[in-house]
């Protein structure tokens, strides 16, 4: 099989990266489906339970700084295998925790590190396999996040109804770990990947105006972006909507984001990434205003999920492409890791 830039091999690498992101984000973004069950069993407040997800997401982006550089040095295979081990062990331990604070460690640490290994480093790896179709390929690779969100939350809700939240975590551990191990057999550095002789510091990168603006855009967009993944299903259930339909709202965000990632990634190769990147923020703004007026209206909540999925998908797909356009491929893993510390 041709192993050059934009080759069939390159598209296989993009698909392997997508499967890894499917596994880790399918677990991470399904947390809202576990929210009520865990709160009730541990008799904890909403804020205390939501902190599990907050720790997970914070660690996943902060550790991406280190895992991106690690991937630049040793390649993506050992990094993806570390994701498999961390996700499996973290979820199996979470399924057995006797109290919530241990869940902060097992779920927050295990799933957070797995996401850090399977996201930033794999996006950088895909970037090293493409030149002409880079934005499209990056869009394809991050569709795994949307597909994981589409499938993970509704599946979790059904499994919890049929078994328990603890058993569901065991199932997710075995399935997710297997997917990540299979992806690690395929993933490898691209022919255009260039290692940075010495990683630049965040302070150095922020001295560049373009990087600073990208950094600020992620800070402000993620302030509201992660709220629905924890609270949207619970919000809907409190207003009389069934648990499966409530969990489906998060799935809709993920499903629509898949369409957005693929569509905008392809358009970006022709129209430019930056213009569409800015449009994604406008869509997310309109989405949040829609939720603020939705009340108990399920159609309006669905509209919110669709709009957010469109904007969120575009933002996630295009940020690495914009960064590569402005700063090149040298040490891209470390740069993406630096950028996502903003989240």
GROMACS .gro file of C-alpha atoms in nm, residues 10-317:
model
  308
   10UNK     CA    1  -0.271   0.803   0.507
   11UNK     CA    2  -0.650   0.768   0.506
   12UNK     CA    3  -0.620   0.442   0.702
   13UNK     CA    4  -0.416   0.629   0.965
   14UNK     CA    5  -0.690   0.894   0.983
   15UNK     CA    6  -0.951   0.621   1.033
   16UNK     CA    7  -0.742   0.459   1.310
   17UNK     CA    8  -0.712   0.795   1.486
   18UNK     CA    9  -1.088   0.842   1.455
   19UNK     CA   10  -1.153   0.502   1.616
   20UNK     CA   11  -0.930   0.591   1.911
   21UNK     CA   12  -1.115   0.919   1.964
   22UNK     CA   13  -1.445   0.732   1.932
   23UNK     CA   14  -1.346   0.513   2.224
   24UNK     CA   15  -1.221   0.776   2.468
   25UNK     CA   16  -1.476   1.048   2.393
   26UNK     CA   17  -1.761   0.798   2.376
   27UNK     CA   18  -1.682   0.724   2.739
   28UNK     CA   19  -1.597   1.077   2.852
   29UNK     CA   20  -1.892   1.254   2.692
   30UNK     CA   21  -2.142   0.992   2.813
   31UNK     CA   22  -2.088   1.099   3.173
   32UNK     CA   23  -2.419   1.287   3.177
   33UNK     CA   24  -2.600   0.953   3.145
   34UNK     CA   25  -2.431   0.834   3.468
   35UNK     CA   26  -2.487   1.163   3.649
   36UNK     CA   27  -2.817   1.093   3.827
   37UNK     CA   28  -2.735   0.732   3.921
   38UNK     CA   29  -2.402   0.826   4.074
   39UNK     CA   30  -2.546   1.127   4.259
   40UNK     CA   31  -2.823   0.915   4.408
   41UNK     CA   32  -2.601   0.625   4.515
   42UNK     CA   33  -2.334   0.844   4.672
   43UNK     CA   34  -2.588   1.103   4.797
   44UNK     CA   35  -2.381   1.387   4.656
   45UNK     CA   36  -2.476   1.728   4.522
   46UNK     CA   37  -2.487   1.813   4.152
   47UNK     CA   38  -2.173   2.022   4.178
   48UNK     CA   39  -1.980   1.747   4.359
   49UNK     CA   40  -2.080   1.488   4.100
   50UNK     CA   41  -2.010   1.719   3.806
   51UNK     CA   42  -1.658   1.768   3.940
   52UNK     CA   43  -1.578   1.415   3.815
   53UNK     CA   44  -1.627   1.537   3.458
   54UNK     CA   45  -1.453   1.868   3.524
   55UNK     CA   46  -1.140   1.691   3.648
   56UNK     CA   47  -1.150   1.455   3.351
   57UNK     CA   48  -1.170   1.731   3.090
   58UNK     CA   49  -0.919   1.957   3.265
   59UNK     CA   50  -0.663   1.675   3.287
   60UNK     CA   51  -0.725   1.562   2.930
   61UNK     CA   52  -0.630   1.903   2.792
   62UNK     CA   53  -0.357   1.989   3.040
   63UNK     CA   54  -0.188   1.651   2.993
   64UNK     CA   55  -0.222   1.691   2.615
   65UNK     CA   56   0.071   1.932   2.642
   66UNK     CA   57   0.290   1.647   2.766
   67UNK     CA   58   0.142   1.366   2.555
   68UNK     CA   59   0.180   1.574   2.239
   69UNK     CA   60   0.551   1.619   2.306
   70UNK     CA   61   0.579   1.252   2.405
   71UNK     CA   62   0.429   1.151   2.072
   72UNK     CA   63   0.672   1.383   1.890
   73UNK     CA   64   0.961   1.195   2.057
   74UNK     CA   65   0.854   0.828   2.055
   75UNK     CA   66   0.580   0.807   1.794
   76UNK     CA   67   0.206   0.741   1.833
   77UNK     CA   68   0.201   0.363   1.893
   78UNK     CA   69   0.314   0.361   2.260
   79UNK     CA   70   0.096   0.664   2.329
   80UNK     CA   71  -0.216   0.492   2.195
   81UNK     CA   72  -0.134   0.179   2.396
   82UNK     CA   73  -0.103   0.392   2.708
   83UNK     CA   74  -0.452   0.528   2.632
   84UNK     CA   75  -0.588   0.172   2.616
   85UNK     CA   76  -0.435   0.078   2.951
   86UNK     CA   77  -0.545   0.398   3.124
   87UNK     CA   78  -0.904   0.384   2.998
   88UNK     CA   79  -0.948   0.017   3.088
   89UNK     CA   80  -0.792   0.037   3.435
   90UNK     CA   81  -0.958   0.369   3.519
   91UNK     CA   82  -1.308   0.248   3.433
   92UNK     CA   83  -1.270  -0.090   3.604
   93UNK     CA   84  -1.157   0.086   3.922
   94UNK     CA   85  -1.442   0.338   3.894
   95UNK     CA   86  -1.690   0.052   3.873
   96UNK     CA   87  -1.573  -0.058   4.219
   97UNK     CA   88  -1.532   0.275   4.405
   98UNK     CA   89  -1.713   0.296   4.742
   99UNK     CA   90  -1.734   0.678   4.738
  100UNK     CA   91  -1.725   0.969   4.495
  101UNK     CA   92  -1.390   1.118   4.589
  102UNK     CA   93  -1.216   0.799   4.475
  103UNK     CA   94  -1.402   0.843   4.146
  104UNK     CA   95  -1.225   1.176   4.108
  105UNK     CA   96  -0.898   0.981   4.099
  106UNK     CA   97  -1.000   0.668   3.905
  107UNK     CA   98  -1.230   0.824   3.646
  108UNK     CA   99  -1.076   1.170   3.634
  109UNK     CA  100  -0.721   1.038   3.615
  110UNK     CA  101  -0.783   0.725   3.408
  111UNK     CA  102  -1.021   0.867   3.148
  112UNK     CA  103  -0.853   1.209   3.148
  113UNK     CA  104  -0.511   1.060   3.068
  114UNK     CA  105  -0.663   0.830   2.804
  115UNK     CA  106  -0.821   1.127   2.625
  116UNK     CA  107  -0.494   1.318   2.645
  117UNK     CA  108  -0.315   1.025   2.477
  118UNK     CA  109  -0.576   0.958   2.208
  119UNK     CA  110  -0.663   1.314   2.105
  120UNK     CA  111  -0.383   1.570   2.067
  121UNK     CA  112  -0.109   1.320   1.966
  122UNK     CA  113  -0.330   1.145   1.711
  123UNK     CA  114  -0.447   1.472   1.553
  124UNK     CA  115  -0.082   1.570   1.511
  125UNK     CA  116  -0.002   1.228   1.365
  126UNK     CA  117  -0.277   1.260   1.103
  127UNK     CA  118  -0.147   1.606   1.012
  128UNK     CA  119   0.189   1.452   0.925
  129UNK     CA  120   0.029   1.223   0.665
  130UNK     CA  121  -0.138   1.491   0.454
  131UNK     CA  122  -0.060   1.801   0.252
  132UNK     CA  123  -0.330   1.874  -0.008
  133UNK     CA  124  -0.621   1.722   0.187
  134UNK     CA  125  -0.505   1.799   0.541
  135UNK     CA  126  -0.818   1.984   0.657
  136UNK     CA  127  -1.043   1.709   0.521
  137UNK     CA  128  -0.832   1.438   0.687
  138UNK     CA  129  -0.827   1.618   1.021
  139UNK     CA  130  -1.203   1.657   0.994
  140UNK     CA  131  -1.235   1.283   0.932
  141UNK     CA  132  -1.012   1.191   1.226
  142UNK     CA  133  -1.207   1.401   1.476
  143UNK     CA  134  -1.540   1.261   1.358
  144UNK     CA  135  -1.454   0.989   1.607
  145UNK     CA  136  -1.535   1.237   1.883
  146UNK     CA  137  -1.877   1.306   1.737
  147UNK     CA  138  -1.954   0.941   1.670
  148UNK     CA  139  -1.847   0.853   2.023
  149UNK     CA  140  -2.080   1.120   2.160
  150UNK     CA  141  -2.363   1.006   1.931
  151UNK     CA  142  -2.335   0.644   2.042
  152UNK     CA  143  -2.193   0.667   2.394
  153UNK     CA  144  -2.457   0.861   2.585
  154UNK     CA  145  -2.772   0.681   2.459
  155UNK     CA  146  -2.595   0.343   2.490
  156UNK     CA  147  -2.493   0.422   2.846
  157UNK     CA  148  -2.849   0.523   2.935
  158UNK     CA  149  -2.989   0.194   2.801
  159UNK     CA  150  -2.721  -0.018   2.969
  160UNK     CA  151  -2.773   0.159   3.302
  161UNK     CA  152  -3.149   0.095   3.278
  162UNK     CA  153  -3.085  -0.273   3.196
  163UNK     CA  154  -2.801  -0.336   3.445
  164UNK     CA  155  -2.638  -0.067   3.662
  165UNK     CA  156  -2.396   0.221   3.622
  166UNK     CA  157  -2.114   0.006   3.763
  167UNK     CA  158  -2.171  -0.278   3.516
  168UNK     CA  159  -2.192  -0.026   3.233
  169UNK     CA  160  -1.846   0.106   3.321
  170UNK     CA  161  -1.708  -0.250   3.306
  171UNK     CA  162  -1.859  -0.295   2.958
  172UNK     CA  163  -1.719   0.040   2.843
  173UNK     CA  164  -1.376  -0.049   2.984
  174UNK     CA  165  -1.351  -0.374   2.789
  175UNK     CA  166  -1.490  -0.234   2.465
  176UNK     CA  167  -1.296   0.094   2.473
  177UNK     CA  168  -0.967  -0.072   2.564
  178UNK     CA  169  -1.002  -0.321   2.279
  179UNK     CA  170  -1.072  -0.047   2.022
  180UNK     CA  171  -0.768   0.152   2.134
  181UNK     CA  172  -0.539  -0.152   2.117
  182UNK     CA  173  -0.657  -0.228   1.763
  183UNK     CA  174  -0.597   0.134   1.660
  184UNK     CA  175  -0.244   0.117   1.801
  185UNK     CA  176  -0.163  -0.163   1.553
  186UNK     CA  177  -0.226   0.073   1.261
  187UNK     CA  178  -0.116   0.419   1.373
  188UNK     CA  179   0.238   0.537   1.287
  189UNK     CA  180   0.425   0.865   1.218
  190UNK     CA  181   0.365   1.036   0.885
  191UNK     CA  182   0.627   1.114   0.620
  192UNK     CA  183   0.578   1.490   0.671
  193UNK     CA  184   0.613   1.478   1.048
  194UNK     CA  185   0.902   1.696   1.168
  195UNK     CA  186   1.026   1.687   1.526
  196UNK     CA  187   1.092   2.016   1.698
  197UNK     CA  188   1.458   2.030   1.809
  198UNK     CA  189   1.343   2.196   2.130
  199UNK     CA  190   0.974   2.244   2.222
  200UNK     CA  191   0.870   2.606   2.247
  201UNK     CA  192   0.722   2.721   2.576
  202UNK     CA  193   0.366   2.845   2.606
  203UNK     CA  194   0.497   3.193   2.686
  204UNK     CA  195   0.698   3.195   2.364
  205UNK     CA  196   0.403   3.083   2.153
  206UNK     CA  197   0.170   3.338   2.312
  207UNK     CA  198   0.407   3.610   2.191
  208UNK     CA  199   0.282   3.532   1.840
  209UNK     CA  200  -0.039   3.724   1.776
  210UNK     CA  201  -0.207   3.445   1.578
  211UNK     CA  202  -0.138   3.185   1.848
  212UNK     CA  203  -0.258   3.421   2.123
  213UNK     CA  204  -0.586   3.484   1.939
  214UNK     CA  205  -0.641   3.111   1.885
  215UNK     CA  206  -0.569   3.053   2.254
  216UNK     CA  207  -0.820   3.316   2.368
  217UNK     CA  208  -1.085   3.180   2.130
  218UNK     CA  209  -1.059   2.837   2.291
  219UNK     CA  210  -1.074   2.978   2.645
  220UNK     CA  211  -1.401   3.156   2.578
  221UNK     CA  212  -1.565   2.889   2.363
  222UNK     CA  213  -1.501   2.604   2.608
  223UNK     CA  214  -1.651   2.797   2.901
  224UNK     CA  215  -1.993   2.693   2.773
  225UNK     CA  216  -1.906   2.402   2.545
  226UNK     CA  217  -1.873   2.130   2.809
  227UNK     CA  218  -2.179   2.227   3.015
  228UNK     CA  219  -2.434   2.025   2.811
  229UNK     CA  220  -2.228   1.706   2.828
  230UNK     CA  221  -2.291   1.696   3.203
  231UNK     CA  222  -2.612   1.889   3.261
  232UNK     CA  223  -2.828   1.880   2.945
  233UNK     CA  224  -2.973   1.533   3.006
  234UNK     CA  225  -3.036   1.608   3.375
  235UNK     CA  226  -3.197   1.942   3.280
  236UNK     CA  227  -3.432   1.767   3.036
  237UNK     CA  228  -3.526   1.492   3.285
  238UNK     CA  229  -3.612   1.756   3.547
  239UNK     CA  230  -3.864   1.894   3.297
  240UNK     CA  231  -4.045   1.563   3.243
  241UNK     CA  232  -3.852   1.428   2.944
  242UNK     CA  233  -3.767   1.055   2.956
  243UNK     CA  234  -3.411   0.956   3.042
  244UNK     CA  235  -3.345   0.799   2.700
  245UNK     CA  236  -3.479   1.103   2.511
  246UNK     CA  237  -3.280   1.329   2.742
  247UNK     CA  238  -2.960   1.133   2.679
  248UNK     CA  239  -3.036   1.142   2.306
  249UNK     CA  240  -2.987   1.521   2.312
  250UNK     CA  241  -2.618   1.470   2.384
  251UNK     CA  242  -2.612   1.207   2.111
  252UNK     CA  243  -2.761   1.460   1.867
  253UNK     CA  244  -2.479   1.703   1.946
  254UNK     CA  245  -2.231   1.431   1.860
  255UNK     CA  246  -2.412   1.311   1.549
  256UNK     CA  247  -2.450   1.657   1.399
  257UNK     CA  248  -2.090   1.738   1.484
  258UNK     CA  249  -1.984   1.443   1.266
  259UNK     CA  250  -2.159   1.601   0.967
  260UNK     CA  251  -2.004   1.937   1.053
  261UNK     CA  252  -1.651   1.797   1.087
  262UNK     CA  253  -1.667   1.618   0.753
  263UNK     CA  254  -1.846   1.897   0.568
  264UNK     CA  255  -1.645   2.190   0.699
  265UNK     CA  256  -1.318   1.998   0.670
  266UNK     CA  257  -1.382   1.949   0.299
  267UNK     CA  258  -1.493   2.310   0.249
  268UNK     CA  259  -1.187   2.437   0.431
  269UNK     CA  260  -0.958   2.282   0.168
  270UNK     CA  261  -1.126   2.512  -0.086
  271UNK     CA  262  -1.239   2.817   0.112
  272UNK     CA  263  -0.972   2.835   0.383
  273UNK     CA  264  -0.990   2.717   0.743
  274UNK     CA  265  -0.992   3.047   0.931
  275UNK     CA  266  -1.316   3.188   0.786
  276UNK     CA  267  -1.507   2.870   0.870
  277UNK     CA  268  -1.341   2.851   1.212
  278UNK     CA  269  -1.486   3.193   1.299
  279UNK     CA  270  -1.829   3.090   1.166
  280UNK     CA  271  -1.825   2.794   1.405
  281UNK     CA  272  -1.811   3.029   1.705
  282UNK     CA  273  -2.110   3.223   1.572
  283UNK     CA  274  -2.313   2.900   1.554
  284UNK     CA  275  -2.219   2.805   1.911
  285UNK     CA  276  -2.329   3.150   2.030
  286UNK     CA  277  -2.671   3.115   1.865
  287UNK     CA  278  -2.701   2.766   2.014
  288UNK     CA  279  -2.647   2.878   2.373
  289UNK     CA  280  -2.904   3.155   2.333
  290UNK     CA  281  -3.150   2.890   2.209
  291UNK     CA  282  -3.106   2.681   2.524
  292UNK     CA  283  -3.159   2.990   2.738
  293UNK     CA  284  -3.513   3.027   2.598
  294UNK     CA  285  -3.595   2.657   2.547
  295UNK     CA  286  -3.757   2.586   2.885
  296UNK     CA  287  -3.925   2.244   2.871
  297UNK     CA  288  -3.970   2.247   2.491
  298UNK     CA  289  -3.807   1.932   2.352
  299UNK     CA  290  -3.808   2.064   1.992
  300UNK     CA  291  -3.615   2.373   2.106
  301UNK     CA  292  -3.372   2.156   2.301
  302UNK     CA  293  -3.320   1.949   1.986
  303UNK     CA  294  -3.261   2.273   1.792
  304UNK     CA  295  -3.002   2.371   2.052
  305UNK     CA  296  -2.828   2.034   2.016
  306UNK     CA  297  -2.822   2.063   1.635
  307UNK     CA  298  -2.681   2.418   1.636
  308UNK     CA  299  -2.421   2.335   1.899
  309UNK     CA  300  -2.320   2.021   1.712
  310UNK     CA  301  -2.264   2.220   1.393
  311UNK     CA  302  -2.052   2.486   1.564
  312UNK     CA  303  -1.869   2.250   1.798
  313UNK     CA  304  -1.783   2.008   1.520
  314UNK     CA  305  -1.641   2.285   1.304
  315UNK     CA  306  -1.437   2.431   1.588
  316UNK     CA  307  -1.281   2.095   1.679
  317UNK     CA  308  -1.209   2.000   1.317
   0.00000   0.00000   0.00000
